[in-house]
Coordinates of C-alpha atoms in Angstrom, one line a residue:
M1 CA 87.2 -77.4 156.7
I2 CA 88.7 -80.7 157.6
P3 CA 88.7 -79.9 161.5
E4 CA 85.3 -78.6 161.4
L5 CA 84.3 -82.3 159.5
G6 CA 86.0 -83.9 162.6
Q7 CA 84.0 -81.7 165.0
Y8 CA 80.5 -82.5 163.4
A9 CA 81.2 -86.1 163.2
L10 CA 82.1 -86.2 166.9
I11 CA 78.6 -84.7 167.2
L12 CA 76.9 -87.0 164.9
S13 CA 78.8 -90.0 167.3
L14 CA 77.3 -88.3 170.3
C15 CA 73.8 -88.5 168.9
L16 CA 74.2 -92.1 167.9
S17 CA 75.7 -92.9 171.2
A18 CA 72.6 -91.4 172.8
L19 CA 70.4 -93.4 170.8
L20 CA 72.4 -96.6 171.7
A21 CA 71.9 -95.9 175.0
V22 CA 68.0 -95.4 175.1
V23 CA 66.5 -97.2 172.2
P24 CA 67.9 -100.8 172.9
M25 CA 67.6 -100.4 176.6
V26 CA 63.9 -99.2 176.1
G27 CA 63.2 -102.2 173.9
A28 CA 64.8 -104.8 176.4
T29 CA 62.6 -103.6 179.0
V30 CA 59.4 -103.8 177.1
G31 CA 60.1 -106.8 174.9
N32 CA 60.4 -105.0 171.5
T33 CA 62.5 -107.0 169.4
L34 CA 62.6 -104.2 166.4
M35 CA 64.0 -101.8 168.9
M36 CA 66.6 -104.2 170.2
N37 CA 67.7 -105.0 166.9
Y38 CA 68.8 -101.5 166.4
A39 CA 71.8 -101.9 168.9
R40 CA 74.3 -103.4 166.4
P41 CA 73.9 -100.7 163.6
L42 CA 73.7 -97.6 166.0
A43 CA 77.2 -99.2 167.7
M44 CA 78.5 -99.3 164.1
G45 CA 77.5 -95.8 163.1
M46 CA 78.9 -94.4 166.3
F47 CA 82.1 -96.0 165.6
F48 CA 82.4 -95.0 162.1
F49 CA 81.9 -91.3 162.9
L50 CA 84.6 -91.4 165.8
V51 CA 86.9 -92.8 163.4
I52 CA 86.4 -90.3 161.0
S53 CA 86.9 -87.7 163.9
I54 CA 90.0 -89.1 164.5
L55 CA 91.3 -89.4 161.2
C56 CA 90.5 -85.5 160.7
L57 CA 92.7 -84.7 163.7
G58 CA 95.4 -86.9 162.7
Y59 CA 95.3 -85.1 159.1
S60 CA 95.4 -81.9 160.4
F61 CA 98.8 -82.6 162.5
V62 CA 100.3 -84.3 159.0
V63 CA 99.5 -81.3 157.1
D64 CA 100.6 -78.9 160.1
D65 CA 97.3 -77.1 160.5
F66 CA 98.4 -74.6 162.9
S67 CA 94.9 -73.1 163.1
V68 CA 93.9 -76.0 165.4
V69 CA 94.7 -74.9 168.9
Y70 CA 95.9 -78.3 169.6
V71 CA 97.9 -78.9 166.8
A72 CA 99.8 -75.5 167.4
T73 CA 100.5 -76.5 170.9
N74 CA 101.8 -80.1 170.4
S75 CA 103.5 -80.3 167.1
N76 CA 105.8 -78.3 164.6
T77 CA 106.9 -78.4 161.0
L78 CA 110.1 -80.1 162.1
L79 CA 108.5 -83.1 164.2
P80 CA 109.1 -86.4 162.2
W81 CA 105.6 -87.8 160.8
Y82 CA 105.5 -90.8 163.2
F83 CA 105.7 -88.5 166.1
K84 CA 102.8 -85.9 164.6
I85 CA 100.7 -89.2 164.4
S86 CA 101.3 -90.4 167.8
A87 CA 100.8 -86.3 169.3
I88 CA 97.3 -87.1 168.5
W89 CA 97.2 -88.8 172.1
G90 CA 100.0 -87.0 173.3
G91 CA 98.0 -84.1 175.3
H92 CA 94.7 -84.1 177.3
E93 CA 92.2 -83.3 174.1
G94 CA 93.5 -86.0 171.6
S95 CA 94.1 -88.8 174.2
L96 CA 90.8 -88.2 175.5
L97 CA 89.3 -88.7 171.9
L98 CA 91.5 -91.8 171.5
W99 CA 89.8 -92.9 174.8
V100 CA 86.2 -92.7 172.9
V101 CA 87.5 -94.3 169.9
I102 CA 88.9 -97.1 171.6
L103 CA 85.5 -97.3 173.5
S104 CA 83.5 -97.2 170.4
G105 CA 85.9 -100.1 169.0
W106 CA 85.2 -102.5 172.0
T107 CA 81.7 -101.5 171.4
V108 CA 81.7 -102.7 167.7
A109 CA 83.7 -105.8 168.5
V110 CA 81.0 -106.6 171.3
A111 CA 78.3 -106.4 168.6
V112 CA 80.0 -108.2 165.9
K113 CA 81.2 -111.0 168.0
S114 CA 78.5 -111.6 170.1
K115 CA 75.6 -112.8 167.5
N116 CA 74.7 -115.9 169.6
L117 CA 73.9 -114.1 172.6
P118 CA 70.2 -114.0 173.6
L119 CA 69.1 -110.7 172.2
E120 CA 68.2 -108.9 175.3
I121 CA 71.3 -109.6 176.7
I122 CA 73.5 -108.2 174.2
S123 CA 70.8 -105.3 174.1
R124 CA 71.5 -104.3 177.4
V125 CA 75.4 -105.0 176.9
L126 CA 75.6 -102.2 174.3
G127 CA 73.2 -99.7 175.8
V128 CA 75.3 -99.8 178.7
M129 CA 78.1 -98.9 176.6
G130 CA 76.2 -96.4 174.9
I131 CA 75.7 -94.9 178.2
I132 CA 79.5 -94.5 178.8
G133 CA 80.1 -93.1 175.3
V134 CA 77.6 -90.5 175.9
G135 CA 79.2 -89.4 179.1
F136 CA 82.7 -89.2 177.9
I137 CA 81.6 -87.7 174.2
L138 CA 79.8 -85.0 176.0
F139 CA 83.0 -84.5 178.0
T140 CA 85.2 -84.0 175.2
L141 CA 82.7 -81.8 173.2
M142 CA 81.9 -79.7 176.3
T143 CA 85.2 -79.0 177.8
S144 CA 88.1 -80.7 175.7
S145 CA 87.4 -80.4 171.9
P146 CA 90.6 -81.1 170.0
F147 CA 89.3 -79.0 167.0
D148 CA 89.2 -75.3 168.6
R149 CA 90.7 -73.0 166.0
H150 CA 93.0 -70.1 166.5
L151 CA 90.9 -67.6 164.7
P152 CA 91.2 -65.2 162.8
Q153 CA 94.8 -65.3 163.0
F154 CA 97.0 -68.3 163.8
P155 CA 100.9 -68.9 164.3
A156 CA 102.8 -69.7 161.3
E157 CA 104.8 -72.5 163.1
G158 CA 103.6 -74.7 166.2
G159 CA 105.2 -75.4 169.6
D160 CA 106.5 -78.7 170.2
L161 CA 105.5 -82.0 171.6
N162 CA 106.8 -82.7 175.1
P163 CA 110.4 -83.9 174.4
L164 CA 110.0 -86.5 177.1
L165 CA 107.0 -87.8 174.7
Q166 CA 109.1 -87.9 171.7
D167 CA 109.5 -91.8 172.1
I168 CA 108.6 -95.0 170.5
G169 CA 107.3 -95.7 174.0
L170 CA 104.4 -92.8 173.6
I171 CA 103.3 -94.6 170.0
I172 CA 102.7 -97.7 171.7
H173 CA 102.0 -97.3 175.3
P174 CA 99.2 -95.2 175.5
P175 CA 96.7 -97.1 173.0
M176 CA 97.7 -100.5 174.7
L177 CA 97.1 -98.8 178.1
Y178 CA 93.6 -97.4 176.8
M179 CA 93.0 -100.6 175.4
G180 CA 93.0 -102.1 178.9
Y181 CA 91.2 -99.3 180.6
V182 CA 88.6 -99.1 178.5
G183 CA 88.4 -102.7 177.7
F184 CA 87.1 -103.3 181.5
S185 CA 83.8 -101.3 180.3
V186 CA 82.8 -104.6 178.6
A187 CA 82.8 -106.5 181.6
F188 CA 81.2 -103.8 183.5
A189 CA 78.5 -103.9 180.7
F190 CA 77.7 -107.6 180.8
A191 CA 77.6 -107.2 184.7
I192 CA 75.1 -104.3 184.3
A193 CA 73.1 -106.5 181.6
A194 CA 73.4 -109.7 183.8
L195 CA 71.9 -107.4 187.1
L196 CA 69.3 -105.9 185.1
T197 CA 67.8 -109.3 183.3
G198 CA 68.4 -111.2 186.7
R199 CA 70.5 -113.6 184.6
L200 CA 73.8 -114.1 187.0
D201 CA 74.6 -117.7 186.1
S202 CA 77.5 -119.5 184.4
A203 CA 76.6 -118.4 181.2
W204 CA 77.3 -114.6 182.2
A205 CA 80.5 -115.6 183.1
R206 CA 81.2 -117.3 180.0
W207 CA 80.3 -114.5 177.9
S208 CA 82.1 -112.1 180.0
R209 CA 85.3 -113.8 180.4
P210 CA 87.0 -113.7 177.1
W211 CA 86.6 -110.1 176.8
T212 CA 88.0 -109.4 180.2
T213 CA 90.8 -111.6 179.5
I214 CA 91.8 -109.3 176.5
A215 CA 91.4 -106.5 178.4
W216 CA 93.6 -107.5 181.0
A217 CA 96.3 -108.7 178.6
F218 CA 96.2 -105.2 176.8
L219 CA 96.3 -103.6 180.1
T220 CA 99.4 -105.7 181.2
L221 CA 101.0 -105.0 178.0
G222 CA 100.2 -101.3 178.4
I223 CA 101.8 -101.4 181.9
A224 CA 104.9 -103.2 180.9
L225 CA 105.5 -100.8 177.9
G226 CA 105.2 -97.9 180.6
S227 CA 107.6 -99.6 182.6
W228 CA 110.2 -100.2 180.0
W229 CA 109.6 -96.6 178.7
A230 CA 109.9 -94.9 182.2
Y231 CA 113.3 -97.2 182.8
Y232 CA 115.4 -95.4 180.6
E233 CA 113.3 -92.1 179.7
L234 CA 112.4 -90.9 183.4
G235 CA 114.0 -93.0 185.7
W236 CA 117.8 -92.1 184.7
G237 CA 118.8 -95.9 185.4
G238 CA 115.7 -96.9 187.6
W239 CA 112.2 -97.8 187.4
W240 CA 109.9 -95.0 188.1
F241 CA 107.6 -96.9 190.1
W242 CA 104.8 -95.7 192.7
D243 CA 104.2 -92.5 190.7
P244 CA 100.5 -91.8 191.2
V245 CA 99.7 -91.9 187.6
E246 CA 101.4 -95.4 187.3
N247 CA 99.3 -96.5 190.2
A248 CA 96.4 -95.2 188.8
S249 CA 96.9 -98.0 185.8
F250 CA 98.0 -100.2 188.5
M251 CA 95.0 -100.4 190.6
P252 CA 92.6 -101.7 187.9
W253 CA 95.0 -104.3 186.7
L254 CA 95.0 -105.8 190.4
I255 CA 91.4 -106.1 190.3
G256 CA 91.4 -107.3 186.7
T257 CA 93.4 -110.1 187.8
A258 CA 91.2 -110.8 190.6
L259 CA 88.2 -110.5 188.1
V260 CA 89.8 -113.1 185.5
H261 CA 90.3 -115.7 187.8
S262 CA 87.1 -115.2 189.8
L263 CA 84.9 -115.5 186.5
A264 CA 86.8 -118.8 185.6
V265 CA 85.4 -120.1 188.8
T266 CA 82.0 -118.8 188.3
E267 CA 82.2 -120.3 184.7
K268 CA 83.4 -123.6 185.7
R269 CA 81.8 -124.3 189.1
G270 CA 78.8 -121.6 189.5
V271 CA 80.2 -120.1 192.5
F272 CA 81.3 -116.3 193.5
K273 CA 78.3 -114.8 191.0
S274 CA 77.8 -111.9 193.5
W275 CA 81.5 -111.3 194.1
T276 CA 82.4 -111.5 190.5
V277 CA 79.7 -108.8 189.7
L278 CA 81.3 -106.6 192.4
L279 CA 84.7 -106.9 190.8
A280 CA 83.6 -106.1 187.6
I281 CA 82.2 -103.3 188.4
F282 CA 85.3 -102.2 190.8
A283 CA 87.4 -103.0 187.9
F284 CA 85.9 -100.2 185.6
S285 CA 85.4 -97.8 188.4
L286 CA 89.0 -97.8 189.1
S287 CA 89.7 -97.2 185.5
L288 CA 87.5 -94.3 185.6
L289 CA 89.0 -93.1 188.9
G290 CA 92.6 -93.0 187.4
T291 CA 91.1 -91.0 184.4
F292 CA 89.9 -88.7 186.7
L293 CA 93.3 -88.5 188.7
V294 CA 95.4 -88.2 185.6
R295 CA 93.1 -85.8 184.2
S296 CA 91.8 -83.5 187.0
G297 CA 94.9 -81.7 187.7
V298 CA 94.9 -83.2 191.3
L299 CA 97.7 -85.3 191.0
T300 CA 101.4 -84.1 190.8
S301 CA 103.4 -86.3 188.3
V302 CA 105.8 -85.9 185.5
H303 CA 103.1 -87.3 182.9
A304 CA 99.5 -86.0 184.2
F305 CA 97.4 -84.1 182.3
A306 CA 97.4 -80.6 183.8
S307 CA 93.7 -79.8 183.5
D308 CA 91.3 -76.9 184.7
P309 CA 89.1 -78.0 187.8
D310 CA 86.0 -77.7 185.4
R311 CA 87.2 -81.0 183.5
G312 CA 88.2 -82.7 186.6
Y313 CA 84.4 -82.0 188.4
F314 CA 82.8 -83.4 184.8
I315 CA 84.7 -86.5 185.2
L316 CA 84.3 -86.8 189.2
A317 CA 80.4 -86.5 188.3
L318 CA 80.6 -89.2 185.9
L319 CA 82.5 -91.3 188.4
V320 CA 80.0 -90.9 191.0
I321 CA 77.2 -91.6 188.9
T322 CA 78.8 -94.9 187.6
I323 CA 80.1 -96.0 190.9
G324 CA 76.8 -95.0 192.8
G325 CA 74.2 -96.1 190.4
S326 CA 76.0 -99.8 189.5
L327 CA 76.3 -100.1 193.4
I328 CA 72.8 -99.1 194.0
L329 CA 71.8 -101.9 191.5
Y330 CA 73.9 -104.3 192.7
A331 CA 72.6 -103.8 196.2
V332 CA 69.1 -104.6 194.8
K333 CA 69.7 -107.4 192.6
A334 CA 72.6 -109.5 193.9
G335 CA 71.0 -110.5 197.1
N336 CA 68.9 -112.7 195.4
V337 CA 71.8 -114.7 193.8
K338 CA 72.4 -118.3 194.5
S339 CA 75.5 -120.5 194.2
E340 CA 75.1 -123.5 192.0
S341 CA 77.5 -125.7 194.2
S342 CA 79.2 -126.1 197.4
F343 CA 83.0 -126.3 198.3
A344 CA 84.9 -127.4 201.1
L345 CA 87.2 -124.9 203.2
L346 CA 90.1 -126.7 201.8
S347 CA 89.4 -126.5 197.9
R348 CA 90.7 -124.6 194.8
E349 CA 87.7 -122.6 194.7
S350 CA 88.6 -121.4 198.4
L351 CA 92.4 -121.0 197.4
L352 CA 91.5 -118.8 194.6
L353 CA 88.7 -116.6 196.8
V354 CA 91.8 -116.0 199.2
N355 CA 94.2 -114.8 196.4
N356 CA 91.1 -112.8 195.2
I357 CA 90.9 -111.3 198.4
L358 CA 94.5 -110.5 198.8
M359 CA 94.6 -108.8 195.3
V360 CA 91.5 -106.6 196.3
V361 CA 93.3 -105.6 199.7
S362 CA 96.4 -104.7 197.7
A363 CA 94.4 -102.5 195.3
M364 CA 92.8 -100.7 198.1
M365 CA 96.2 -100.2 199.8
V366 CA 97.7 -98.7 196.5
L367 CA 94.3 -96.6 196.4
L368 CA 94.6 -95.4 199.8
G369 CA 98.2 -94.3 199.5
T370 CA 97.5 -92.7 196.4
I371 CA 94.2 -90.5 197.4
Y372 CA 94.9 -90.1 200.8
P373 CA 97.3 -86.9 200.2
L374 CA 94.8 -85.6 198.3
I375 CA 92.0 -86.0 201.0
V376 CA 94.4 -84.2 203.6
D377 CA 95.1 -81.5 201.4
A378 CA 91.2 -81.0 200.5
M379 CA 90.4 -80.9 204.2
G380 CA 92.9 -78.3 204.6
W381 CA 95.2 -80.2 207.0
G382 CA 98.1 -79.3 205.1
K383 CA 100.1 -81.2 202.5
I384 CA 101.9 -84.8 203.0
S385 CA 103.4 -87.1 200.3
I386 CA 103.3 -90.7 200.6
G387 CA 106.4 -92.4 199.2
P388 CA 108.0 -95.9 198.2
P389 CA 108.7 -96.9 201.8
Y390 CA 104.8 -97.2 202.5
F391 CA 104.0 -99.1 199.3
N392 CA 106.8 -101.6 199.5
S393 CA 106.2 -102.1 203.3
L394 CA 102.7 -103.4 202.9
F395 CA 102.5 -104.4 199.2
V396 CA 105.6 -106.7 199.0
P397 CA 104.4 -108.8 201.7
L398 CA 100.8 -109.3 200.4
M399 CA 102.2 -110.1 197.1
L400 CA 104.6 -112.9 198.9
L401 CA 101.5 -114.2 200.3
V402 CA 99.9 -114.4 196.7
A403 CA 102.9 -116.1 195.5
G404 CA 102.7 -118.9 198.1
F405 CA 98.9 -119.6 197.4
L406 CA 99.5 -119.6 193.8
G407 CA 101.4 -122.5 194.1
I408 CA 99.1 -124.3 196.6
G409 CA 96.1 -123.5 194.5
V410 CA 97.1 -125.1 191.2
A411 CA 98.1 -128.2 193.2
S412 CA 94.6 -128.3 195.1
R413 CA 91.4 -130.0 193.7
W414 CA 88.0 -128.2 192.9
R415 CA 85.4 -128.8 195.4
E416 CA 87.3 -130.3 198.2
T417 CA 91.0 -130.9 198.7
S418 CA 92.9 -133.3 201.6
V419 CA 95.7 -132.1 203.4
S420 CA 97.7 -135.3 202.4
F421 CA 97.0 -134.9 198.9
L422 CA 98.5 -131.5 199.0
L423 CA 101.7 -132.6 200.9
K424 CA 102.0 -135.6 198.5
R425 CA 102.1 -133.2 195.3
L426 CA 103.8 -130.2 196.9
W427 CA 106.8 -131.7 198.9
L428 CA 108.8 -131.9 195.5
P429 CA 108.3 -128.3 194.1
A430 CA 108.8 -127.0 197.5
V431 CA 112.0 -129.0 198.3
A432 CA 113.6 -127.9 194.6
S433 CA 112.3 -124.3 195.2
V434 CA 114.3 -124.0 198.5
I435 CA 117.6 -125.2 196.7
A436 CA 116.9 -123.4 193.5
G437 CA 116.3 -120.2 195.4
L438 CA 119.4 -120.5 197.5
V439 CA 121.8 -121.3 194.8
S440 CA 120.5 -118.7 192.4
Q441 CA 120.8 -115.8 194.8
Y442 CA 124.1 -116.9 195.8
L443 CA 125.2 -117.1 192.4
Y444 CA 123.9 -113.9 191.3
A445 CA 124.7 -111.8 194.6
G446 CA 128.0 -113.6 195.3
E447 CA 126.8 -113.3 199.1
F448 CA 124.2 -114.7 201.0
N449 CA 121.2 -112.7 201.7
W450 CA 118.0 -114.3 203.7
V451 CA 115.5 -111.6 202.1
V452 CA 116.6 -112.5 198.6
A453 CA 117.1 -116.0 199.0
G454 CA 113.3 -115.8 200.3
V455 CA 111.9 -114.1 197.3
M456 CA 113.6 -116.4 194.8
T457 CA 112.2 -119.3 196.5
L458 CA 108.6 -118.1 196.0
V459 CA 109.2 -117.4 192.5
F460 CA 110.6 -121.0 191.7
W461 CA 108.0 -122.2 194.0
V462 CA 105.2 -120.4 191.7
V463 CA 107.2 -121.7 188.5
F464 CA 107.7 -125.4 189.6
C465 CA 104.0 -125.9 190.8
N466 CA 102.5 -124.7 187.5
A467 CA 105.1 -126.5 185.5
I468 CA 104.4 -129.7 187.5
D469 CA 100.8 -129.1 187.2
I470 CA 101.2 -128.4 183.2
W471 CA 103.1 -131.5 183.0
K472 CA 100.6 -133.8 184.7
K473 CA 97.6 -132.4 182.6
V474 CA 100.1 -132.4 179.2
S475 CA 100.9 -136.4 179.9
G476 CA 97.1 -136.9 181.0
R477 CA 95.1 -135.4 178.2
N478 CA 97.9 -135.5 175.2
S479 CA 97.1 -131.9 174.7
L480 CA 97.2 -128.6 176.7
K481 CA 94.2 -126.4 176.6
A482 CA 94.4 -122.9 175.4
A483 CA 93.2 -121.8 178.5
L484 CA 95.4 -123.4 180.9
A485 CA 98.4 -122.3 178.9
G486 CA 97.1 -118.7 179.2
M487 CA 96.4 -119.0 183.0
S488 CA 100.3 -120.4 183.5
R489 CA 101.8 -117.7 181.5
S490 CA 100.0 -115.2 184.0
Y491 CA 101.3 -116.9 186.7
F492 CA 104.9 -117.1 185.5
G493 CA 104.8 -113.2 184.6

């Protein structure tokens, strides 16, 4: 009875998600206030039924209901209760249900916390979130329901959760990762809403920026937890890096990092509007691409979900519709956007743009290394593998450039900066960084190595430049804004 309740709740959430996708959007188009006011109640209803659905699945795990195929496959009576809870997202079906629950959670959060936004904007934002919800809830119901039954007979004992997943890392890592993945849907929804309304201004960036920053923080935490988990669980003393599934989460993180900074510039200076919208589209599109790569079965990885091709085709269709539709809308609308101010070639804006471009190039490099073997295989040209040497030889130099520009960027001024001003502000951290880099690598390694010394110098360069910038602002204002503190912490990381 409980599994059926969960299935019915999932169906009802699909109905409400479909209404959310249609009613507020139509209301915003025709200017019907009543229809637009339905957006928030529909978002809350979708969230309510999805929470009921995942609670029903969790109950089935706790009581060892092995008549449910997903429970019988991923749990047994001897499994500790906390691993039974985490087993909800230990397989494809349950983790997908968690995905849509988190999506609905983000939708409700936007509905509740954005009451001061114009009604047309919030209606379109929630409508876009509803469209995404329809796609993934429909995918869950059609191909990946976690409530399928073993009937009329079912096993007296279940199988087992993958031993690799019986770890505290599984309890924390996937929810944090999904919070980041799915959180970029909010930035995407705001971007699409801004394009539809023609309101690509500083206000749009101000509305979108907090949500994007929170999503980026969750994704950062999720990747860090995954790295920590992989260090002792999979790496046997070494970090399991450049695994295709890890790349799938790293790519949206790189674009998300660029997006967070670009939103700040758009909000403060009124520039990079079209570029920022494009980054928002790409950040969520890469999240969807990561979902496709992990769940389609096309990747070989120790922690990919082995799925049948039909599931992959469904997600691929969602991916094509999302990317294609949003890019067409962007091509139609973004050409009319004008910047509110100009800036010189040497300025904080231009340096942030350079770092943005380096982040995007890095993400595209990782994307190419991840999907090129799949393309070669699909074309019938044989099977190849691309390993760490490719990624390290291209990615590391790009990140060294990013580190170099980070220090210059925080020392520069908005709109225009002179070379003499930069030299005056940067000579001290430059000298200190070289000394600290040389000394620290020798103390750590016991012998001199130019590569290590160079890397350590750049690390200290970023730290010292940010520390000096913070000190100047604190001494000048007697307080440090939270935004400055958050940005500086991300640089230090």
